[in-house]
Short mmCIF file of C-alpha atoms in Angstrom, two decimals:
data_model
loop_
_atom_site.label_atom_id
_atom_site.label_comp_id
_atom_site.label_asym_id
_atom_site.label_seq_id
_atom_site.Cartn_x
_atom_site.Cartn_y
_atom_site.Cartn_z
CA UNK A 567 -55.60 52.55 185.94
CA UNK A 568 -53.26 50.10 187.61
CA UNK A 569 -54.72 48.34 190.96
CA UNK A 570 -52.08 48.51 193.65
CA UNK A 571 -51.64 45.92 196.02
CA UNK A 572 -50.62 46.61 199.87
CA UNK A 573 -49.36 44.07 202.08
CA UNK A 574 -48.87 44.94 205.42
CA UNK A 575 -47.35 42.83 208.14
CA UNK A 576 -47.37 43.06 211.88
CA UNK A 577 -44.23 41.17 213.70
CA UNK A 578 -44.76 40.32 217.57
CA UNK A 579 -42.72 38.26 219.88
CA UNK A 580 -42.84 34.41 218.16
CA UNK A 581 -46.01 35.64 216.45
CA UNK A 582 -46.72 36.61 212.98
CA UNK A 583 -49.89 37.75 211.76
CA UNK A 584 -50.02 38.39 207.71
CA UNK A 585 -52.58 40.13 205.43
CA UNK A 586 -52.19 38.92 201.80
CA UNK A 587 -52.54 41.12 198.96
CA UNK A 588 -55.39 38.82 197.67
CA UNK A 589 -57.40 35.82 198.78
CA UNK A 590 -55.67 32.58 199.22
CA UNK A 591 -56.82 28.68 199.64
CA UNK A 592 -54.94 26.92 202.21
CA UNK A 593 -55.73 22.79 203.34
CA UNK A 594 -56.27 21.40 206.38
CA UNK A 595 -54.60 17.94 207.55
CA UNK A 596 -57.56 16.47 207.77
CA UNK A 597 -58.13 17.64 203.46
CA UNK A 598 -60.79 20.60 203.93
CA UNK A 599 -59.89 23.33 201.99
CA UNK A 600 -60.18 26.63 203.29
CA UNK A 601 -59.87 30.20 201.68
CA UNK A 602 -58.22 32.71 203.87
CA UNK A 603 -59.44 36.29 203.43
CA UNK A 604 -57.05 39.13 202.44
CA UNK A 605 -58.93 40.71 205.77
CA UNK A 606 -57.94 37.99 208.18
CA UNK A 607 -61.30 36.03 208.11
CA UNK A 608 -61.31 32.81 206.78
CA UNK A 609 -63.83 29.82 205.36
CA UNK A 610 -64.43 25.97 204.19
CA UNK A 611 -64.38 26.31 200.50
CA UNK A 612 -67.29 23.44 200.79
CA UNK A 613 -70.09 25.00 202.00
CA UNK A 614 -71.97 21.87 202.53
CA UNK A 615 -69.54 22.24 205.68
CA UNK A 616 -72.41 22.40 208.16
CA UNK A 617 -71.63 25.32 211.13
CA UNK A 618 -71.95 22.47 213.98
CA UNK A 619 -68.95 21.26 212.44
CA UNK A 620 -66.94 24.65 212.55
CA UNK A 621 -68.08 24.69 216.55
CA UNK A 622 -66.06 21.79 217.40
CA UNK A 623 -62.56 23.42 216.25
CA UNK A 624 -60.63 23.76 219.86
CA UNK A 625 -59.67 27.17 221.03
CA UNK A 626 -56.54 27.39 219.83
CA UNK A 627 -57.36 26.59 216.50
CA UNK A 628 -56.36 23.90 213.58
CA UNK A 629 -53.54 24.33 210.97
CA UNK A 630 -53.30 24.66 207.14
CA UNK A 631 -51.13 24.56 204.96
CA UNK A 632 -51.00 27.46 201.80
CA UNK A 633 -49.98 26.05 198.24
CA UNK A 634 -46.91 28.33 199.15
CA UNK A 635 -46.23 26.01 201.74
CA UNK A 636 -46.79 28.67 204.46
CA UNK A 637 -48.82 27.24 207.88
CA UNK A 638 -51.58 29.09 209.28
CA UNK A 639 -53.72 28.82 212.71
CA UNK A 640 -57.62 28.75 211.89
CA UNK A 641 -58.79 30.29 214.61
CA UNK A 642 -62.40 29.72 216.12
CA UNK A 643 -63.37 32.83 216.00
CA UNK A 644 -63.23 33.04 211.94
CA UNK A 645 -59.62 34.63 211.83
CA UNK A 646 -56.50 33.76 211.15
CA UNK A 647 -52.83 33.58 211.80
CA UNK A 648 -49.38 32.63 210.33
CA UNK A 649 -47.07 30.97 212.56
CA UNK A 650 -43.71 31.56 213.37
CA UNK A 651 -42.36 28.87 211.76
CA UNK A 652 -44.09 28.90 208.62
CA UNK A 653 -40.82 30.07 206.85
CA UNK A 654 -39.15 26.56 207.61
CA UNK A 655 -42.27 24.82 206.57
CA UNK A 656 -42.04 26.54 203.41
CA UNK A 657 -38.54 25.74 202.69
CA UNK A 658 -38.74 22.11 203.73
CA UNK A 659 -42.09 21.92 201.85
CA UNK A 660 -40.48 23.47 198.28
CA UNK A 661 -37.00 21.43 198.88
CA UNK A 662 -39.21 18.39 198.65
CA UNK A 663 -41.40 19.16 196.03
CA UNK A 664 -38.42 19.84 193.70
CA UNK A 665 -36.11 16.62 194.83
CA UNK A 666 -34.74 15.17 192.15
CA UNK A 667 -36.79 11.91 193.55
CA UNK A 668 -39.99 13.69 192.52
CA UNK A 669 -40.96 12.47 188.84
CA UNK A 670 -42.47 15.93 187.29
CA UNK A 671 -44.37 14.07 184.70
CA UNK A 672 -46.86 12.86 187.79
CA UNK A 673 -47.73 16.39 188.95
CA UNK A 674 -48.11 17.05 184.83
CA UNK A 675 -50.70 14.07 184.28
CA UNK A 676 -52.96 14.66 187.36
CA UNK A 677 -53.28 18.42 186.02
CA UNK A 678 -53.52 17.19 182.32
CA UNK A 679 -55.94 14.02 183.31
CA UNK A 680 -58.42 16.48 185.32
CA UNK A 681 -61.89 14.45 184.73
CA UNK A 682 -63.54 17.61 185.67
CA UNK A 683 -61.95 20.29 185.40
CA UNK A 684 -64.19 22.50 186.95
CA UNK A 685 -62.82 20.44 190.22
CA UNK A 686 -58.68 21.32 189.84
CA UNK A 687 -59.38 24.01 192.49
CA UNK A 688 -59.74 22.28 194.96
CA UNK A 689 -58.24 19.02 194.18
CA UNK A 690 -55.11 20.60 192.83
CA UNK A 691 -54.40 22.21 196.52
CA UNK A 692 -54.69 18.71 198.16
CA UNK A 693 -51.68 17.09 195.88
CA UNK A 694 -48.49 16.94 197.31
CA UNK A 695 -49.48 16.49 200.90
CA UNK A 696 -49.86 13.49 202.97
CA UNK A 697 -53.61 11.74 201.87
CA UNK A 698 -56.61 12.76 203.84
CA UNK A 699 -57.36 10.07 206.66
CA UNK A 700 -60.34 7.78 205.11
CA UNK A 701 -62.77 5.41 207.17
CA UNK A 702 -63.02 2.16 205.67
CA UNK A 703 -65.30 -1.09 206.82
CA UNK A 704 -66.52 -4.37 205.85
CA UNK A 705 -63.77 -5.59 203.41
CA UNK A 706 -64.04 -7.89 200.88
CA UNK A 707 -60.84 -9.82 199.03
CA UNK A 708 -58.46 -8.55 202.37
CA UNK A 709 -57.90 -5.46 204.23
CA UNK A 710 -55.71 -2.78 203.29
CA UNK A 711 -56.10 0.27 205.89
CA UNK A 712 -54.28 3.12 203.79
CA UNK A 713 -52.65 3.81 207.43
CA UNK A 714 -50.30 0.32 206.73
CA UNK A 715 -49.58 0.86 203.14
CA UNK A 716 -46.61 2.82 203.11
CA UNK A 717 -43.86 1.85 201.31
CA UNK A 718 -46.46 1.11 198.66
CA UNK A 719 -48.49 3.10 195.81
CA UNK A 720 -52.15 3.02 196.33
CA UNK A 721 -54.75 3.19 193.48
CA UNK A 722 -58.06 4.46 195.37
CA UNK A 723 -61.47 4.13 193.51
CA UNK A 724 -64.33 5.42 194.74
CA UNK A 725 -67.07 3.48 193.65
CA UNK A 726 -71.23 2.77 193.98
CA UNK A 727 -73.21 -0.25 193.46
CA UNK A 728 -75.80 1.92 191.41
CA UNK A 729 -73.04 3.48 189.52
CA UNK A 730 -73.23 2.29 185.34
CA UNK A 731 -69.40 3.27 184.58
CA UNK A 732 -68.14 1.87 187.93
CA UNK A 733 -69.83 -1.41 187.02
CA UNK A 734 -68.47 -1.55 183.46
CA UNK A 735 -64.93 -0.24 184.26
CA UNK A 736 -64.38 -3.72 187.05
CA UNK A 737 -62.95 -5.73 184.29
CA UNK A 738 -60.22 -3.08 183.68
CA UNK A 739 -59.78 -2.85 187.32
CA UNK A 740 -59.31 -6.30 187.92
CA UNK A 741 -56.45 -6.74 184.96
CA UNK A 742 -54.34 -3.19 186.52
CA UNK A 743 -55.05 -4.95 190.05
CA UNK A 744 -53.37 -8.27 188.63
CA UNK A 745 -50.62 -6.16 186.44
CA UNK A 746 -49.55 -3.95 188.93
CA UNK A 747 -49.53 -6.23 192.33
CA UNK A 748 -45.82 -7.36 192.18
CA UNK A 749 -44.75 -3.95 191.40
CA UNK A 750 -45.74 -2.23 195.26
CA UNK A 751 -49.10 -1.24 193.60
CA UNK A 752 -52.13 -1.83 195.54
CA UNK A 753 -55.83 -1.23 194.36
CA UNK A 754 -58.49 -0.50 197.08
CA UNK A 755 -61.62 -0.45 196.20
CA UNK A 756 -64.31 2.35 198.28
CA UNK A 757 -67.89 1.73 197.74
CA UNK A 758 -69.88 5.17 198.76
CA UNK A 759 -73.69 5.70 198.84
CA UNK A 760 -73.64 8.98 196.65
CA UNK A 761 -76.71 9.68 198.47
CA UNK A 762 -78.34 6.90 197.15
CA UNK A 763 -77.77 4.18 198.89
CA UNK A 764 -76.26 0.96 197.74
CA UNK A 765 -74.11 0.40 200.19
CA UNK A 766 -75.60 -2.56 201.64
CA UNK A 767 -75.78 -4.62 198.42
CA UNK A 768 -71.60 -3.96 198.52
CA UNK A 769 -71.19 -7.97 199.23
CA UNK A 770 -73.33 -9.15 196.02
CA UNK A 771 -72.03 -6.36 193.84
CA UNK A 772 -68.44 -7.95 194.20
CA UNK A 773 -69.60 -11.39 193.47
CA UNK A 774 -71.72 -10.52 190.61
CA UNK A 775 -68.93 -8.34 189.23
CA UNK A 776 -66.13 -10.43 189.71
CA UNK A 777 -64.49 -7.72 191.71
CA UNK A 778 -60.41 -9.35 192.41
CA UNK A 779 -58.87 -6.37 194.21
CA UNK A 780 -59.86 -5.40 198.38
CA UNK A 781 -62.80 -3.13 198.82
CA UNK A 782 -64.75 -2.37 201.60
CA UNK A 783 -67.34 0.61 202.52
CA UNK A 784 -66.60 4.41 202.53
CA UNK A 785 -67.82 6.71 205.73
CA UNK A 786 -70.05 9.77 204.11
CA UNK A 787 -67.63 11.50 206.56
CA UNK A 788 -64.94 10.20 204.26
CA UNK A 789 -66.38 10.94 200.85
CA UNK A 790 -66.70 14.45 202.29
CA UNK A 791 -63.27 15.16 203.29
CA UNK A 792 -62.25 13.69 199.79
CA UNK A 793 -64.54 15.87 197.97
CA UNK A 794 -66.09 13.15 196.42
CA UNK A 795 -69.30 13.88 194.31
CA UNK A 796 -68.44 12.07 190.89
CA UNK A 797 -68.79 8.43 190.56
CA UNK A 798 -65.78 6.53 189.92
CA UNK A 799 -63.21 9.13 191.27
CA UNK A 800 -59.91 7.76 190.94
CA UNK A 801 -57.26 9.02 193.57
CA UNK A 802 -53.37 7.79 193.78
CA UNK A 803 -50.89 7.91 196.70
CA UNK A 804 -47.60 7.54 196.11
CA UNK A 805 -45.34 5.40 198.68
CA UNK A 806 -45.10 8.26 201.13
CA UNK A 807 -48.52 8.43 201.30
CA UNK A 808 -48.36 11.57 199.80
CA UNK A 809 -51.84 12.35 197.52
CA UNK A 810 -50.03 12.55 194.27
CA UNK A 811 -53.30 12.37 191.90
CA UNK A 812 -57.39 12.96 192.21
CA UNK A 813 -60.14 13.16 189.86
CA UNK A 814 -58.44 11.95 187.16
CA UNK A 815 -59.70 10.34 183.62
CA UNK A 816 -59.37 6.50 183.19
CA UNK A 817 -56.91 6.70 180.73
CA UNK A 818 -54.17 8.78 183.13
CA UNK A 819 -54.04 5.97 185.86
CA UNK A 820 -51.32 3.94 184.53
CA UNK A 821 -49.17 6.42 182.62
CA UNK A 822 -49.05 8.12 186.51
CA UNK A 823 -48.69 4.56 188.34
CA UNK A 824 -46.03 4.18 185.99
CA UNK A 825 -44.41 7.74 186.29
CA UNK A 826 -44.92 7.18 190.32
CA UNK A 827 -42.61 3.28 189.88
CA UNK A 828 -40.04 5.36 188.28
CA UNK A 829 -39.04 7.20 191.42
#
């Protein structure tokens, strides 16, 4: 018995409200993903987003953005909308994605390089779009905000003090930090808690390690918005400050710092 699907949508004066034939994940600016019901409702896809946190949307609601490129209105009340110019958003949004300046082999090695792949769901919808905003404090070896690097790729590890492979990987780190620094390729290191602490022994980590490249302390507001619950996680923005990679396996980071130089 075939399922039929039936999409039905209301036009209004500079208002467009859509019902899609089946649910669809959509990301907010700030890098929450959200699933928007084929009923209108929609949802965080974390659900570790606590419900004080939904309270403090404003009225007229926050945007996402659809892997289609379409933009939506979360509204506070749990529904949503599509806006009226979501077709332009599309196009601009698919024009750029398939510019010839675009390598393909990037978006093929952060699919491919998937550390976990259990976690392409969600990071897969955040690629392509500008990089979540991340709080960063206490640097070591210089400052970097990821606000003043544009114009240059950016090699984000996520790291903890407790963390065994983290620890063992900082000799690696240090030789791509030296290889790539003429090239526009900066490494910033993020030290996170994981929810066990460690943050405070940041400082004598990086001595004891020998840690070359900038790092400084990660919010837990920051590891959230990141999705962040692996430790490394390796994340790469390209010099748009577009997130072009996440999650990915040690081995993919140059091969896609390398594919990203090439455009």
């Amino acid at each position: 018995m075939k399922t039929i699907y039936i999409v039905i949508i209301y036009l209004s004066f500079l208002n467009i409200t859509i019902a899609f034939s089946q649910d669809t994940k959509a990301t907010t600016k700030d890098g929450k993903v959200v699933i928007l019901r084929s009923n209108g409702n929609w949802f965080y896809y974390n659900p570790s987003i606590s419900e004080e946190q939904i309270s403090k949307i404003p009225t007229q609601g926050i945007t996402a953005t659809t892997t289609a490129g379409r933009i939506v209105i979360l509204k506070k009340d749990g529904t949503w909308t599509i806006t009226s110019n979501s077709q332009k958003s599309a196009s601009y949004t698919s024009a750029s994605r398939k510019s010839p300046n675009k390598n393909p082999n990037v978006a093929y090695l952060a699919k491919r390089g998937q550390w976990h792949k259990e976690k392409w769901s969600i990071y897969g919808a955040m690629l392509d779009k500008p990089a979540p905003t991340i709080e960063l404090f206490d640097w070591i070896n210089g400052e970097f905000p990821l606000e003043t690097c544009k114009g240059k790729i950016v090699l984000l590890n996520f790291w903890a003090t407790w963390c065994g492979p983290c620890r063992r990987s900082i000799p690696e780190k240090n030789e791509l930090f030296r290889k790539y620094k003429s090239k526009g390729v900066i490494l910033v290191g993020a030290c996170g808690s994981g929810g066990r602490g460690g943050q405070d022994r940041m400082a004598e980590a990086v001595e004891k390690l020998g840690i070359e490249y900038p790092t400084a302390k990660v919010s837990n507001s920051s590891v959230e918005t990141w999705y962040v619950n692996s430790w490394p996680t390796y994340a790469i923005i390209d010099r748009s400050g577009f997130l072009r990679a996440i999650g990915i396996q040690p081995g993919y980071i140059e091969p896609i710092l390398e594919a990203l130089l090439e455009e």
